[in-house]
XYZ file of C-alpha atoms in Angstrom:
271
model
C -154.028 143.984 -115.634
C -155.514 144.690 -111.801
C -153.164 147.084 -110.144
C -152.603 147.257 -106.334
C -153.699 149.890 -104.129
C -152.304 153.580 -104.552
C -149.907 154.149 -102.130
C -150.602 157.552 -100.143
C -149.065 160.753 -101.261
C -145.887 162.791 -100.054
C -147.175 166.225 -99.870
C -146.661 168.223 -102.883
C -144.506 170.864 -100.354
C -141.743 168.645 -100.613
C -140.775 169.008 -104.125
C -141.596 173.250 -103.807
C -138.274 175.187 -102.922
C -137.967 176.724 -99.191
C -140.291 180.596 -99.393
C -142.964 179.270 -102.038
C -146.416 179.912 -101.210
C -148.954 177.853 -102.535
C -151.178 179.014 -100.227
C -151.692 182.492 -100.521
C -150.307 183.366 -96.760
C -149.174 179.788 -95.636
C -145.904 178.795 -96.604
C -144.818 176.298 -97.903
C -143.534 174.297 -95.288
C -146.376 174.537 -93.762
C -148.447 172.628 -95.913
C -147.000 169.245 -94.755
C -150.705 168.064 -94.664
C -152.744 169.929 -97.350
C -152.316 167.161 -100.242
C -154.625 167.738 -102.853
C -158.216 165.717 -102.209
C -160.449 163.946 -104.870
C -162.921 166.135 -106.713
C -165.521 163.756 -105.051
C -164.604 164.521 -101.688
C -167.143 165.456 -99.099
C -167.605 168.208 -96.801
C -166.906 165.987 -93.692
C -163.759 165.153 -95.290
C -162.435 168.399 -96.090
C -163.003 168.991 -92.339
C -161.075 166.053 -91.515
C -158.224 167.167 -93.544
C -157.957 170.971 -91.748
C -158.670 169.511 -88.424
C -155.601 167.553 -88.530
C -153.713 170.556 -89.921
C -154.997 172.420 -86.374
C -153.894 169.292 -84.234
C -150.888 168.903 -85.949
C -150.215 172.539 -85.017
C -149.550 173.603 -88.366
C -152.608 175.996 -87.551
C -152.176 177.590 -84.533
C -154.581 179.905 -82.426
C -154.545 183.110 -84.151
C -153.964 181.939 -87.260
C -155.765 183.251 -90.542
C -156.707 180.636 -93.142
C -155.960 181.768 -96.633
C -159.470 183.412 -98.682
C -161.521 180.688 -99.840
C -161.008 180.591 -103.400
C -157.283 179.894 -103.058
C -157.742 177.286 -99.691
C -160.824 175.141 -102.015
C -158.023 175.276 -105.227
C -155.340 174.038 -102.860
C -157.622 171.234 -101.483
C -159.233 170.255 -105.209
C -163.088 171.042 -104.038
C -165.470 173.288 -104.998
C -166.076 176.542 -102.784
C -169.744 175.418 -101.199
C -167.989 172.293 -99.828
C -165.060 174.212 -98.415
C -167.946 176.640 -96.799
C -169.545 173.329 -95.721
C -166.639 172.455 -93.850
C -165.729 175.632 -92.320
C -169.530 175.633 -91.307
C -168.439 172.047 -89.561
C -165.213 173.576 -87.728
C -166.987 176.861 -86.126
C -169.655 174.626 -84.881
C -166.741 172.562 -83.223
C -165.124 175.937 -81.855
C -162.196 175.455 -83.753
C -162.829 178.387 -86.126
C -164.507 182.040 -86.233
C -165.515 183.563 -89.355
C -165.722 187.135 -89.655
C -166.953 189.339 -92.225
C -166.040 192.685 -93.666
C -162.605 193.900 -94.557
C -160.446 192.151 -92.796
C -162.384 189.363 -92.129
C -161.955 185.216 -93.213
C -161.674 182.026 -90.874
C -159.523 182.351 -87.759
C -158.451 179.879 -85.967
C -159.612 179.720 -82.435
C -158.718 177.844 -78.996
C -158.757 178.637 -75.143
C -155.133 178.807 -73.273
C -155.735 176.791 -70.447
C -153.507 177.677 -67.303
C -150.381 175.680 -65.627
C -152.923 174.161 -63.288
C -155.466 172.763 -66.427
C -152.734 171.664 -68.524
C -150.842 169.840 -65.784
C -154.852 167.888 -65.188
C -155.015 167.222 -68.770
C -151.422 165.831 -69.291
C -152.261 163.513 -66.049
C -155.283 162.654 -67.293
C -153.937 161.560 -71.085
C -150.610 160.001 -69.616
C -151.615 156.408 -70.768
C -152.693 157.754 -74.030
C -149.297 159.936 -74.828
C -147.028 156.845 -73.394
C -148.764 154.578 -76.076
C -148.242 156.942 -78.662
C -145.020 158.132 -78.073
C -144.129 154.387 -78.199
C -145.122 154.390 -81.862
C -143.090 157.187 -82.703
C -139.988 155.984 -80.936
C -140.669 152.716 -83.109
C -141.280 154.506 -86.393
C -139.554 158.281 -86.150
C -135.852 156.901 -85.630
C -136.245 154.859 -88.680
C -137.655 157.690 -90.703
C -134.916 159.951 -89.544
C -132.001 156.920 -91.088
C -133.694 157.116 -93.976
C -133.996 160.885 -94.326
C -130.202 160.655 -93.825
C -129.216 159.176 -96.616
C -132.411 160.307 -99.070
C -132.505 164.207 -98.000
C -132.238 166.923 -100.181
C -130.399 170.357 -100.314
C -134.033 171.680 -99.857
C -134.978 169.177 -96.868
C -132.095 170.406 -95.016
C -132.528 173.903 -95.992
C -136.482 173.606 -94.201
C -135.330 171.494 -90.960
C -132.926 174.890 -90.358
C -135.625 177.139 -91.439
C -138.004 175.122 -88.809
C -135.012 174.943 -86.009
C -134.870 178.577 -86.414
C -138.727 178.950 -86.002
C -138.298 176.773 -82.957
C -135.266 179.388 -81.357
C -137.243 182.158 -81.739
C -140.649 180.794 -80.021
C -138.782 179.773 -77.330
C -137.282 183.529 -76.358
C -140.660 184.142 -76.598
C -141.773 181.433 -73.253
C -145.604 181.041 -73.401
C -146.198 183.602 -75.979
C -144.191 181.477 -78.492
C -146.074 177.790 -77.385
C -148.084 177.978 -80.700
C -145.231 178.929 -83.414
C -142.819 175.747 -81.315
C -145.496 173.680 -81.788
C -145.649 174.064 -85.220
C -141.862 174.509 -86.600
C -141.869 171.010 -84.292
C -144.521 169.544 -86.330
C -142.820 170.954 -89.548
C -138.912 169.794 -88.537
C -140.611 166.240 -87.888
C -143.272 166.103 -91.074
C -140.204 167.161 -93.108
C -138.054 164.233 -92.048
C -140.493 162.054 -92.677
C -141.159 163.425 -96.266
C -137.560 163.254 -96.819
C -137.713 159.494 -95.836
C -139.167 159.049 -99.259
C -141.425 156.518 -98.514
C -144.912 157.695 -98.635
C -146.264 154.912 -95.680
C -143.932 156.119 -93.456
C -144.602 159.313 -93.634
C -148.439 158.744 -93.311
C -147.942 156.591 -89.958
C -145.874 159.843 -88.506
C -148.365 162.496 -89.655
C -151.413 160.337 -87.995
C -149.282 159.824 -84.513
C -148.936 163.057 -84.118
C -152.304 164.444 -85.115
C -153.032 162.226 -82.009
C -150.736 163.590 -79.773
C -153.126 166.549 -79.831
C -151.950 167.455 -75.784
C -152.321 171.161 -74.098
C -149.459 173.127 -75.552
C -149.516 175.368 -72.479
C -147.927 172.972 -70.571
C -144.528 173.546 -72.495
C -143.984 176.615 -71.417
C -141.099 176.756 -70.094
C -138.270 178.703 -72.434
C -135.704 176.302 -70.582
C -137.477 173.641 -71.583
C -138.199 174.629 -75.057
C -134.197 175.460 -75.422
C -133.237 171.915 -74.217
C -136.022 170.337 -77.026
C -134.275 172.955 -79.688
C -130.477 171.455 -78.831
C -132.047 167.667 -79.386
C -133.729 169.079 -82.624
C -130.153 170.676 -83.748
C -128.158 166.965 -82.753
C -130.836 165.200 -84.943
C -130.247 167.767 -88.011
C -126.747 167.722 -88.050
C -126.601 163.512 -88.131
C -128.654 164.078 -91.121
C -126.630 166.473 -92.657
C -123.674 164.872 -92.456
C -125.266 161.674 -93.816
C -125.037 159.592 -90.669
C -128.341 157.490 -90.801
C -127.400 155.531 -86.927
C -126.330 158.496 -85.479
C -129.519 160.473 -86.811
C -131.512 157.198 -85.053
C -129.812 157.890 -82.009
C -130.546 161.278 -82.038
C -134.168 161.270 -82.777
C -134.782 158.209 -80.293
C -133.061 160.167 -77.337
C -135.485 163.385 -78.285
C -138.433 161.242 -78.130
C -137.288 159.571 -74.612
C -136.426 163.250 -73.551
C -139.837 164.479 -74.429
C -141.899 161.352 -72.774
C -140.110 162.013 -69.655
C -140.414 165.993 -70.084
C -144.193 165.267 -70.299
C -144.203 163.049 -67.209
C -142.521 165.739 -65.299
C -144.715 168.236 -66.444
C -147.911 166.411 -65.260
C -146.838 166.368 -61.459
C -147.810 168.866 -59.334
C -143.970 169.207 -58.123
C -143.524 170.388 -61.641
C -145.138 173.276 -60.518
C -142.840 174.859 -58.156
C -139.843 174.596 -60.637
């Protein structure tokens, strides 16, 4: 009897208890998009997959990837096609491999200044306004589900990333990297704990594609104010309140449209 198509995985991170490490040196949580890929899978697609991990900033700059033989068991290919791929990402600048003791993939990037990231926000405003409509259609609805479907675990990683998010922000620009990703983390995680595996696909590929300048956030005060709209979505969640946790989550995502816009303006500048 003909079966329908296979409906796309929840990462495997989900069902792992908060401090595992499947990774070898990347916890966890931090897997959100690491779901294991067909044996067949191709070099370019391998790419793909870690590319999104560094857009999703999951993989910040400075970040070490874990040694080969445990990142190609983790992604279900053999170690010439993970090499392959690397090969792909340090000829995109994304990655430098060093030898030696020591040595592995790195994840690279360039911080640009206040002035560059203010150009590039301007210049992507259309984009980010289009795609920040798409979350505010799709996150509030994930975040009413996650309500009532959450886990002790789920809630246990949305503090664990709300704490990540506190401390990057005492840190100003030095902590833009780590906010970005306990962000992407407090969001993927909702959307995991949704349950429903196409819902969490369509938030993982918006924001892969909200792939801005990071530098332009920051601001500690800013980050602080995006941490208190984080901590009103978490605790609708927690208590089980799936229109409140709606609420919440659609007032973050108006919040953070209109933190971009202000960001983009040269008056933005002086403040």
């Amino acid at each position: 009897m003909p079966t329908g198509p296979s409906e796309p995985p929840i990462p495997v991170w989900l069902t792992l208890a908060p401090g595992d490490d499947p990774l070898g040196g990347c916890g966890a949580a931090e897997a959100a998009s690491d779901t294991p890929m067909a044996a067949a899978a191709v070099y370019e697609q391998v790419a793909a997959r870690l590319r999104q991990r560094i857009r999703l900033g999951l993989l910040p700059v400075g970040e070490r990837l874990p040694p080969e033989r445990m990142l190609a068991e983790q992604l279900g290919v053999s170690r010439v096609t993970l090499r392959d791929a690397l090969g792909v990402l340090q000829g995109e600048g994304l990655i430098q491999r060093r030898r030696g003791a020591g040595g592995g993939a790195v994840i690279v990037g360039r911080h640009p200044s206040p002035t560059e990231a203010r150009a590039e926000l301007l210049r992507q405003t259309a984009t980010v306004d289009r795609i920040i409509e798409l979350r505010l259609v799709i996150e509030p609805g994930a975040a009413r589900l996650a309500a009532e479907r959450r886990t002790e675990d789920d809630l246990r990683r949305l503090e664990l990333s709300i704490e990540g998010m506190e401390r990057a922000a005492r840190d100003g620009r030095d902590g833009v990297g780590e906010f970005h990703r306990a962000d992407s983390i407090f969001h993927l995680t909702i959307a995991a704990a949704s349950r429903n595996p196409y819902l969490y696909e369509a938030v993982e590929k918006a924001r892969s594609r909200l792939f801005t300048p990071m530098a332009a956030i920051e601001k500690e005060g800013l980050q602080q104010d995006s941490v208190a709209e984080h901590r009103a979505v978490l605790d609708a969640i927690t208590d089980g309140d799936g229109d409140r946790a709606a609420s919440a989550m659609e007032r973050h995502l108006r919040e953070a449209r209109r933190t971009l816009h202000r960001l983009a303006t040269p008056e933005a500048a002086a403040r």
